[in-house]
């Protein structure tokens, strides 16, 4: 038993502190002083419900997800006031792999699971299993059916602001391609937002919106290579994230194609550096804010673990467009 619990037991069980005896009064005073002198880190470890977190994200090769995980870890320890065990995994957009990871988290008896779902609906069964065992589940970046709370970028808005900028840059006319991605909610919503923005301009033609760049550099290269082989001229390219855009840019350089401009979503440092280059066709990226996402995920997770009522369980975080200026 800890010193803190021993003192509480002494005060709570004996009920002697109310007796006006000098020796007992001195002991009770000493007990209170000892409690006040116990470091915050020790006292918080007695009361914090957060000791371990299981995190499953799509791609730890993407700087966005690295920043999200780092922010979750730092915010968790700050909120808990003690070291928090972090089990971190990447599912590579593979549902079976993610389910295996989530089951491992459950076996390890984590307090909280934070995930970017590989499939919004098919993770529901394992999410429910975790919840039945008292584990709270927070979805970030991508919706997950049955999660206790969901925090994502406003992906429709991100697609809108990105493609509005592209439309403006090509004077609201020309041939447009969209390099799509894995069919998760965030990607579907970004493409929907982009197409919604472009629908206002009858002189813009979407040549293709079905190529799956897999959210990766390699996938972006492959998709862009196919599109350039299919279309002799492209005015604008929208990609669903920065790694895809980087792959598309590399493919274009290899093919010596430079007639188009490009916008993406994420806001990775490497993307911003490339956008700053005057001669680069990559003109903007709609920045996601993983630090805010992580902060809200941990705040809600802590409230749920402490049995508090959470007023808002679905949160959208607006993106900010960074462009070449």
mmCIF file of C-alpha atoms in Angstrom:
data_model
loop_
_atom_site.group_PDB
_atom_site.id
_atom_site.type_symbol
_atom_site.label_atom_id
_atom_site.label_comp_id
_atom_site.label_asym_id
_atom_site.label_seq_id
_atom_site.Cartn_x
_atom_site.Cartn_y
_atom_site.Cartn_z
ATOM 1 C CA UNK A 1 0.000 0.000 0.000
ATOM 2 C CA UNK A 2 1.304 3.494 -0.850
ATOM 3 C CA UNK A 3 2.065 6.145 1.749
ATOM 4 C CA UNK A 4 -0.837 8.194 0.410
ATOM 5 C CA UNK A 5 -3.347 5.358 0.835
ATOM 6 C CA UNK A 6 -1.984 4.455 4.268
ATOM 7 C CA UNK A 7 -2.580 8.014 5.466
ATOM 8 C CA UNK A 8 -6.079 8.089 3.975
ATOM 9 C CA UNK A 9 -6.829 4.770 5.682
ATOM 10 C CA UNK A 10 -5.575 6.093 9.005
ATOM 11 C CA UNK A 11 -7.733 9.214 8.820
ATOM 12 C CA UNK A 12 -10.803 7.566 7.303
ATOM 13 C CA UNK A 13 -10.995 4.392 9.356
ATOM 14 C CA UNK A 14 -10.077 5.557 12.882
ATOM 15 C CA UNK A 15 -12.267 8.687 13.017
ATOM 16 C CA UNK A 16 -10.027 9.789 15.879
ATOM 17 C CA UNK A 17 -9.070 13.175 14.452
ATOM 18 C CA UNK A 18 -12.252 14.700 15.817
ATOM 19 C CA UNK A 19 -11.208 13.852 19.389
ATOM 20 C CA UNK A 20 -9.587 16.762 21.145
ATOM 21 C CA UNK A 21 -6.552 14.867 22.415
ATOM 22 C CA UNK A 22 -3.178 16.597 21.909
ATOM 23 C CA UNK A 23 -1.340 13.492 20.654
ATOM 24 C CA UNK A 24 -4.075 12.605 18.123
ATOM 25 C CA UNK A 25 -4.368 16.206 16.955
ATOM 26 C CA UNK A 26 -0.616 16.235 16.289
ATOM 27 C CA UNK A 27 -0.784 12.949 14.318
ATOM 28 C CA UNK A 28 -3.639 14.234 12.174
ATOM 29 C CA UNK A 29 -1.843 17.490 11.457
ATOM 30 C CA UNK A 30 1.300 15.568 10.485
ATOM 31 C CA UNK A 31 -0.744 13.367 8.127
ATOM 32 C CA UNK A 32 -2.154 16.368 6.307
ATOM 33 C CA UNK A 33 1.298 17.922 5.977
ATOM 34 C CA UNK A 34 2.700 14.663 4.515
ATOM 35 C CA UNK A 35 -0.104 14.548 1.944
ATOM 36 C CA UNK A 36 0.575 18.131 0.888
ATOM 37 C CA UNK A 37 4.281 17.409 0.525
ATOM 38 C CA UNK A 38 3.792 14.380 -1.733
ATOM 39 C CA UNK A 39 4.919 15.352 -5.268
ATOM 40 C CA UNK A 40 2.178 15.969 -7.841
ATOM 41 C CA UNK A 41 3.526 13.133 -10.003
ATOM 42 C CA UNK A 42 2.953 10.625 -7.190
ATOM 43 C CA UNK A 43 -0.480 11.937 -6.298
ATOM 44 C CA UNK A 44 -1.576 12.017 -9.974
ATOM 45 C CA UNK A 45 -0.492 8.396 -10.426
ATOM 46 C CA UNK A 46 -2.909 7.529 -7.640
ATOM 47 C CA UNK A 47 -5.838 9.246 -9.375
ATOM 48 C CA UNK A 48 -5.219 9.381 -13.145
ATOM 49 C CA UNK A 49 -7.326 6.864 -15.083
ATOM 50 C CA UNK A 50 -4.969 7.039 -18.072
ATOM 51 C CA UNK A 51 -1.996 4.688 -17.902
ATOM 52 C CA UNK A 52 -1.800 3.231 -21.419
ATOM 53 C CA UNK A 53 -2.952 4.049 -24.949
ATOM 54 C CA UNK A 54 -3.095 1.905 -28.082
ATOM 55 C CA UNK A 55 -2.711 3.912 -31.303
ATOM 56 C CA UNK A 56 -3.346 2.512 -34.779
ATOM 57 C CA UNK A 57 -2.843 4.938 -37.678
ATOM 58 C CA UNK A 58 -2.737 4.466 -41.427
ATOM 59 C CA UNK A 59 0.828 5.313 -42.404
ATOM 60 C CA UNK A 60 3.780 6.235 -40.183
ATOM 61 C CA UNK A 61 5.689 7.097 -43.360
ATOM 62 C CA UNK A 62 3.423 10.138 -43.695
ATOM 63 C CA UNK A 63 4.648 13.150 -41.629
ATOM 64 C CA UNK A 64 1.050 14.029 -40.803
ATOM 65 C CA UNK A 65 0.520 10.773 -38.909
ATOM 66 C CA UNK A 66 3.928 11.066 -37.225
ATOM 67 C CA UNK A 67 2.944 14.512 -35.950
ATOM 68 C CA UNK A 68 -0.447 13.180 -34.831
ATOM 69 C CA UNK A 69 1.130 10.345 -32.817
ATOM 70 C CA UNK A 70 3.780 12.616 -31.272
ATOM 71 C CA UNK A 71 1.108 15.117 -30.259
ATOM 72 C CA UNK A 72 -1.058 12.394 -28.707
ATOM 73 C CA UNK A 73 1.895 11.124 -26.653
ATOM 74 C CA UNK A 74 2.907 14.535 -25.313
ATOM 75 C CA UNK A 75 -0.672 15.610 -24.561
ATOM 76 C CA UNK A 76 -1.429 12.296 -22.819
ATOM 77 C CA UNK A 77 1.497 12.580 -20.411
ATOM 78 C CA UNK A 78 0.686 16.224 -19.744
ATOM 79 C CA UNK A 79 -2.939 15.389 -18.934
ATOM 80 C CA UNK A 80 -2.173 12.266 -16.895
ATOM 81 C CA UNK A 81 0.676 13.877 -14.951
ATOM 82 C CA UNK A 82 2.667 10.679 -15.279
ATOM 83 C CA UNK A 83 4.322 8.480 -17.943
ATOM 84 C CA UNK A 84 1.742 6.847 -20.204
ATOM 85 C CA UNK A 85 2.550 3.573 -21.955
ATOM 86 C CA UNK A 86 2.143 4.034 -25.718
ATOM 87 C CA UNK A 87 1.518 1.089 -28.068
ATOM 88 C CA UNK A 88 1.915 2.544 -31.590
ATOM 89 C CA UNK A 89 1.120 0.684 -34.799
ATOM 90 C CA UNK A 90 0.638 1.436 -38.513
ATOM 91 C CA UNK A 91 -1.938 -0.603 -40.450
ATOM 92 C CA UNK A 92 -0.948 0.553 -43.979
ATOM 93 C CA UNK A 93 -4.674 0.867 -44.817
ATOM 94 C CA UNK A 94 -5.038 -2.906 -44.246
ATOM 95 C CA UNK A 95 -8.232 -3.741 -42.323
ATOM 96 C CA UNK A 96 -7.140 -7.232 -41.214
ATOM 97 C CA UNK A 97 -3.875 -5.821 -39.947
ATOM 98 C CA UNK A 98 -5.679 -3.103 -38.020
ATOM 99 C CA UNK A 99 -8.122 -5.547 -36.419
ATOM 100 C CA UNK A 100 -5.155 -7.633 -35.293
ATOM 101 C CA UNK A 101 -3.579 -4.510 -33.790
ATOM 102 C CA UNK A 102 -6.771 -3.511 -31.973
ATOM 103 C CA UNK A 103 -7.181 -7.007 -30.541
ATOM 104 C CA UNK A 104 -3.604 -6.803 -29.270
ATOM 105 C CA UNK A 105 -4.391 -3.499 -27.558
ATOM 106 C CA UNK A 106 -7.393 -5.144 -25.907
ATOM 107 C CA UNK A 107 -5.243 -8.061 -24.708
ATOM 108 C CA UNK A 108 -2.803 -5.557 -23.224
ATOM 109 C CA UNK A 109 -5.720 -3.990 -21.315
ATOM 110 C CA UNK A 110 -5.054 -0.418 -22.494
ATOM 111 C CA UNK A 111 -7.245 2.341 -21.090
ATOM 112 C CA UNK A 112 -7.757 4.173 -24.372
ATOM 113 C CA UNK A 113 -7.598 3.300 -28.077
ATOM 114 C CA UNK A 114 -7.078 6.015 -30.699
ATOM 115 C CA UNK A 115 -7.397 4.899 -34.317
ATOM 116 C CA UNK A 116 -7.660 6.045 -37.898
ATOM 117 C CA UNK A 117 -10.004 3.388 -39.219
ATOM 118 C CA UNK A 118 -8.943 1.323 -42.221
ATOM 119 C CA UNK A 119 -12.647 0.748 -42.831
ATOM 120 C CA UNK A 120 -15.258 2.966 -41.181
ATOM 121 C CA UNK A 121 -17.816 0.159 -40.806
ATOM 122 C CA UNK A 122 -15.850 -3.065 -40.568
ATOM 123 C CA UNK A 123 -13.959 -1.969 -37.441
ATOM 124 C CA UNK A 124 -17.248 -1.730 -35.545
ATOM 125 C CA UNK A 125 -17.124 -5.243 -34.081
ATOM 126 C CA UNK A 126 -13.673 -4.887 -32.532
ATOM 127 C CA UNK A 127 -14.510 -1.365 -31.343
ATOM 128 C CA UNK A 128 -17.545 -2.803 -29.572
ATOM 129 C CA UNK A 129 -15.438 -5.571 -28.014
ATOM 130 C CA UNK A 130 -13.042 -3.007 -26.571
ATOM 131 C CA UNK A 131 -15.883 -0.935 -25.154
ATOM 132 C CA UNK A 132 -17.487 -3.949 -23.451
ATOM 133 C CA UNK A 133 -14.215 -4.367 -21.545
ATOM 134 C CA UNK A 134 -14.234 -0.738 -20.424
ATOM 135 C CA UNK A 135 -11.776 0.621 -23.001
ATOM 136 C CA UNK A 136 -12.685 3.982 -24.513
ATOM 137 C CA UNK A 137 -12.259 4.339 -28.288
ATOM 138 C CA UNK A 138 -11.588 7.636 -30.072
ATOM 139 C CA UNK A 139 -11.566 7.898 -33.876
ATOM 140 C CA UNK A 140 -9.256 10.504 -35.399
ATOM 141 C CA UNK A 141 -8.794 11.610 -39.028
ATOM 142 C CA UNK A 142 -11.276 8.966 -40.272
ATOM 143 C CA UNK A 143 -14.743 8.043 -38.993
ATOM 144 C CA UNK A 144 -15.149 4.734 -37.126
ATOM 145 C CA UNK A 145 -18.620 3.367 -36.504
ATOM 146 C CA UNK A 146 -19.406 2.945 -32.824
ATOM 147 C CA UNK A 147 -16.442 4.969 -31.513
ATOM 148 C CA UNK A 148 -17.036 6.932 -28.320
ATOM 149 C CA UNK A 149 -15.977 10.127 -30.113
ATOM 150 C CA UNK A 150 -14.655 11.242 -33.512
ATOM 151 C CA UNK A 151 -12.282 14.110 -34.280
ATOM 152 C CA UNK A 152 -11.353 14.782 -37.893
ATOM 153 C CA UNK A 153 -10.303 17.542 -40.211
ATOM 154 C CA UNK A 154 -13.269 19.121 -41.969
ATOM 155 C CA UNK A 155 -12.308 17.162 -45.061
ATOM 156 C CA UNK A 156 -15.099 18.477 -47.260
ATOM 157 C CA UNK A 157 -13.940 22.013 -46.491
ATOM 158 C CA UNK A 158 -10.323 21.017 -47.192
ATOM 159 C CA UNK A 159 -11.313 19.729 -50.630
ATOM 160 C CA UNK A 160 -13.335 22.853 -51.328
ATOM 161 C CA UNK A 161 -10.609 25.367 -50.457
ATOM 162 C CA UNK A 162 -7.941 23.372 -52.314
ATOM 163 C CA UNK A 163 -9.918 23.079 -55.542
ATOM 164 C CA UNK A 164 -11.245 26.626 -55.385
ATOM 165 C CA UNK A 165 -7.620 27.725 -55.421
ATOM 166 C CA UNK A 166 -6.844 25.459 -58.383
ATOM 167 C CA UNK A 167 -9.858 26.781 -60.275
ATOM 168 C CA UNK A 168 -8.773 30.337 -59.628
ATOM 169 C CA UNK A 169 -5.220 29.614 -60.802
ATOM 170 C CA UNK A 170 -6.414 28.222 -64.155
ATOM 171 C CA UNK A 171 -8.904 31.086 -64.626
ATOM 172 C CA UNK A 172 -11.884 28.779 -64.087
ATOM 173 C CA UNK A 173 -11.379 26.788 -67.277
ATOM 174 C CA UNK A 174 -9.342 23.775 -68.351
ATOM 175 C CA UNK A 175 -8.796 20.054 -67.914
ATOM 176 C CA UNK A 176 -8.604 18.743 -64.381
ATOM 177 C CA UNK A 177 -7.550 15.407 -62.826
ATOM 178 C CA UNK A 178 -8.062 14.138 -59.294
ATOM 179 C CA UNK A 179 -5.698 11.523 -57.867
ATOM 180 C CA UNK A 180 -7.956 9.710 -55.423
ATOM 181 C CA UNK A 181 -6.987 7.335 -52.627
ATOM 182 C CA UNK A 182 -8.104 4.511 -50.362
ATOM 183 C CA UNK A 183 -11.871 4.643 -49.816
ATOM 184 C CA UNK A 184 -11.970 5.890 -46.240
ATOM 185 C CA UNK A 185 -14.189 8.748 -45.075
ATOM 186 C CA UNK A 186 -11.470 11.412 -45.103
ATOM 187 C CA UNK A 187 -10.519 10.705 -48.716
ATOM 188 C CA UNK A 188 -14.112 10.383 -49.923
ATOM 189 C CA UNK A 189 -14.985 13.716 -48.293
ATOM 190 C CA UNK A 190 -11.969 15.562 -49.737
ATOM 191 C CA UNK A 191 -12.822 14.430 -53.251
ATOM 192 C CA UNK A 192 -16.490 15.315 -52.711
ATOM 193 C CA UNK A 193 -15.499 18.789 -51.522
ATOM 194 C CA UNK A 194 -13.227 19.279 -54.526
ATOM 195 C CA UNK A 195 -15.880 18.198 -57.014
ATOM 196 C CA UNK A 196 -18.445 20.399 -55.284
ATOM 197 C CA UNK A 197 -16.194 23.430 -55.753
ATOM 198 C CA UNK A 198 -15.522 22.633 -59.416
ATOM 199 C CA UNK A 199 -19.172 21.994 -60.224
ATOM 200 C CA UNK A 200 -19.769 25.760 -60.262
ATOM 201 C CA UNK A 201 -17.483 26.229 -63.255
ATOM 202 C CA UNK A 202 -18.848 24.829 -66.540
ATOM 203 C CA UNK A 203 -15.578 25.447 -68.381
ATOM 204 C CA UNK A 204 -13.656 23.054 -66.117
ATOM 205 C CA UNK A 205 -13.645 19.421 -67.236
ATOM 206 C CA UNK A 206 -12.732 16.633 -64.814
ATOM 207 C CA UNK A 207 -10.888 14.142 -66.983
ATOM 208 C CA UNK A 208 -10.396 11.556 -64.215
ATOM 209 C CA UNK A 209 -11.282 11.178 -60.554
ATOM 210 C CA UNK A 210 -10.901 7.425 -59.989
ATOM 211 C CA UNK A 211 -7.161 6.806 -59.971
ATOM 212 C CA UNK A 212 -6.101 5.412 -56.587
ATOM 213 C CA UNK A 213 -2.770 6.904 -55.536
ATOM 214 C CA UNK A 214 -2.952 4.850 -52.285
ATOM 215 C CA UNK A 215 -1.995 7.923 -50.256
ATOM 216 C CA UNK A 216 1.687 7.225 -50.919
ATOM 217 C CA UNK A 217 4.599 8.596 -52.943
ATOM 218 C CA UNK A 218 4.842 5.387 -54.966
ATOM 219 C CA UNK A 219 1.102 5.332 -55.628
ATOM 220 C CA UNK A 220 1.160 8.979 -56.670
ATOM 221 C CA UNK A 221 3.946 8.282 -59.169
ATOM 222 C CA UNK A 222 2.073 5.325 -60.654
ATOM 223 C CA UNK A 223 -1.257 7.174 -60.900
ATOM 224 C CA UNK A 224 0.291 10.295 -62.434
ATOM 225 C CA UNK A 225 2.270 8.243 -64.938
ATOM 226 C CA UNK A 226 -0.930 6.586 -66.125
ATOM 227 C CA UNK A 227 -2.766 9.925 -66.349
ATOM 228 C CA UNK A 228 0.017 11.533 -68.393
ATOM 229 C CA UNK A 229 0.056 8.586 -70.753
ATOM 230 C CA UNK A 230 -3.717 8.859 -71.155
ATOM 231 C CA UNK A 231 -4.023 12.644 -71.522
ATOM 232 C CA UNK A 232 -1.779 14.801 -73.710
ATOM 233 C CA UNK A 233 -2.579 17.932 -71.727
ATOM 234 C CA UNK A 234 -3.583 18.486 -68.093
ATOM 235 C CA UNK A 235 -4.165 21.936 -66.584
ATOM 236 C CA UNK A 236 -4.634 21.096 -62.907
ATOM 237 C CA UNK A 237 -4.105 18.191 -60.499
ATOM 238 C CA UNK A 238 -5.704 17.691 -57.074
ATOM 239 C CA UNK A 239 -4.257 14.965 -54.846
ATOM 240 C CA UNK A 240 -5.832 13.749 -51.622
ATOM 241 C CA UNK A 241 -2.621 14.132 -49.594
ATOM 242 C CA UNK A 242 0.944 15.443 -49.770
ATOM 243 C CA UNK A 243 2.780 12.118 -50.307
ATOM 244 C CA UNK A 244 0.569 11.443 -53.337
ATOM 245 C CA UNK A 245 1.387 14.923 -54.659
ATOM 246 C CA UNK A 246 5.106 14.336 -54.183
ATOM 247 C CA UNK A 247 4.857 11.122 -56.211
ATOM 248 C CA UNK A 248 2.898 12.904 -58.953
ATOM 249 C CA UNK A 249 5.516 15.656 -59.060
ATOM 250 C CA UNK A 250 8.342 13.128 -59.430
ATOM 251 C CA UNK A 251 6.501 11.338 -62.246
ATOM 252 C CA UNK A 252 5.925 14.629 -64.063
ATOM 253 C CA UNK A 253 9.595 15.558 -63.836
ATOM 254 C CA UNK A 254 10.617 12.179 -65.213
ATOM 255 C CA UNK A 255 8.198 12.623 -68.121
ATOM 256 C CA UNK A 256 9.257 16.238 -68.629
ATOM 257 C CA UNK A 257 5.652 17.414 -68.214
ATOM 258 C CA UNK A 258 5.222 20.840 -66.646
ATOM 259 C CA UNK A 259 2.024 22.263 -68.126
ATOM 260 C CA UNK A 260 -0.118 21.770 -64.999
ATOM 261 C CA UNK A 261 -0.361 23.140 -61.462
ATOM 262 C CA UNK A 262 -1.159 21.043 -58.390
ATOM 263 C CA UNK A 263 -2.817 21.385 -54.965
ATOM 264 C CA UNK A 264 -3.047 18.805 -52.152
ATOM 265 C CA UNK A 265 -4.186 18.274 -48.550
ATOM 266 C CA UNK A 266 -2.013 17.721 -45.427
ATOM 267 C CA UNK A 267 0.465 20.530 -44.832
ATOM 268 C CA UNK A 268 3.581 18.400 -44.356
ATOM 269 C CA UNK A 269 6.820 20.382 -43.897
ATOM 270 C CA UNK A 270 8.320 18.915 -47.080
ATOM 271 C CA UNK A 271 5.242 20.045 -49.024
ATOM 272 C CA UNK A 272 5.434 23.598 -47.719
ATOM 273 C CA UNK A 273 9.136 23.769 -48.621
ATOM 274 C CA UNK A 274 8.399 22.631 -52.185
ATOM 275 C CA UNK A 275 5.476 25.035 -52.533
ATOM 276 C CA UNK A 276 7.806 27.920 -51.640
ATOM 277 C CA UNK A 277 9.957 27.182 -54.696
ATOM 278 C CA UNK A 278 9.006 29.618 -57.455
ATOM 279 C CA UNK A 279 9.400 27.193 -60.357
ATOM 280 C CA UNK A 280 7.467 24.362 -58.674
ATOM 281 C CA UNK A 281 3.975 23.585 -60.078
ATOM 282 C CA UNK A 282 2.805 22.604 -56.582
ATOM 283 C CA UNK A 283 1.030 25.823 -55.579
ATOM 284 C CA UNK A 284 -0.845 25.061 -52.322
ATOM 285 C CA UNK A 285 -1.782 22.533 -49.639
ATOM 286 C CA UNK A 286 -4.747 22.581 -47.265
ATOM 287 C CA UNK A 287 -3.127 22.117 -43.865
ATOM 288 C CA UNK A 288 -4.521 19.640 -41.363
ATOM 289 C CA UNK A 289 -3.844 20.401 -37.689
ATOM 290 C CA UNK A 290 -2.879 17.160 -35.936
ATOM 291 C CA UNK A 291 -1.862 18.953 -32.718
ATOM 292 C CA UNK A 292 -5.416 20.232 -32.200
ATOM 293 C CA UNK A 293 -6.836 16.833 -33.167
ATOM 294 C CA UNK A 294 -4.594 15.090 -30.605
ATOM 295 C CA UNK A 295 -5.429 17.597 -27.881
ATOM 296 C CA UNK A 296 -9.169 17.139 -28.317
ATOM 297 C CA UNK A 297 -8.835 13.336 -28.521
ATOM 298 C CA UNK A 298 -6.997 13.175 -25.198
ATOM 299 C CA UNK A 299 -9.272 15.717 -23.502
ATOM 300 C CA UNK A 300 -12.364 13.733 -24.482
ATOM 301 C CA UNK A 301 -10.680 10.421 -23.652
ATOM 302 C CA UNK A 302 -9.778 11.641 -20.160
ATOM 303 C CA UNK A 303 -13.324 12.890 -19.550
ATOM 304 C CA UNK A 304 -14.791 9.567 -20.648
ATOM 305 C CA UNK A 305 -12.400 7.596 -18.436
ATOM 306 C CA UNK A 306 -13.343 9.782 -15.476
ATOM 307 C CA UNK A 307 -17.045 9.200 -16.113
ATOM 308 C CA UNK A 308 -17.774 12.769 -17.147
ATOM 309 C CA UNK A 309 -20.471 13.691 -19.636
ATOM 310 C CA UNK A 310 -19.031 14.742 -23.003
ATOM 311 C CA UNK A 311 -21.210 17.332 -24.707
ATOM 312 C CA UNK A 312 -19.678 17.125 -28.178
ATOM 313 C CA UNK A 313 -18.576 13.759 -29.540
ATOM 314 C CA UNK A 314 -18.114 14.661 -33.210
ATOM 315 C CA UNK A 315 -15.649 17.457 -33.912
ATOM 316 C CA UNK A 316 -14.560 18.889 -37.267
ATOM 317 C CA UNK A 317 -11.366 20.950 -37.428
ATOM 318 C CA UNK A 318 -11.183 23.387 -40.378
ATOM 319 C CA UNK A 319 -8.097 23.237 -42.593
ATOM 320 C CA UNK A 320 -6.022 26.283 -43.577
ATOM 321 C CA UNK A 321 -4.730 26.791 -47.110
ATOM 322 C CA UNK A 322 -1.027 27.538 -47.441
ATOM 323 C CA UNK A 323 -0.129 28.748 -50.912
ATOM 324 C CA UNK A 324 2.821 30.004 -52.897
ATOM 325 C CA UNK A 325 3.352 33.591 -51.783
#
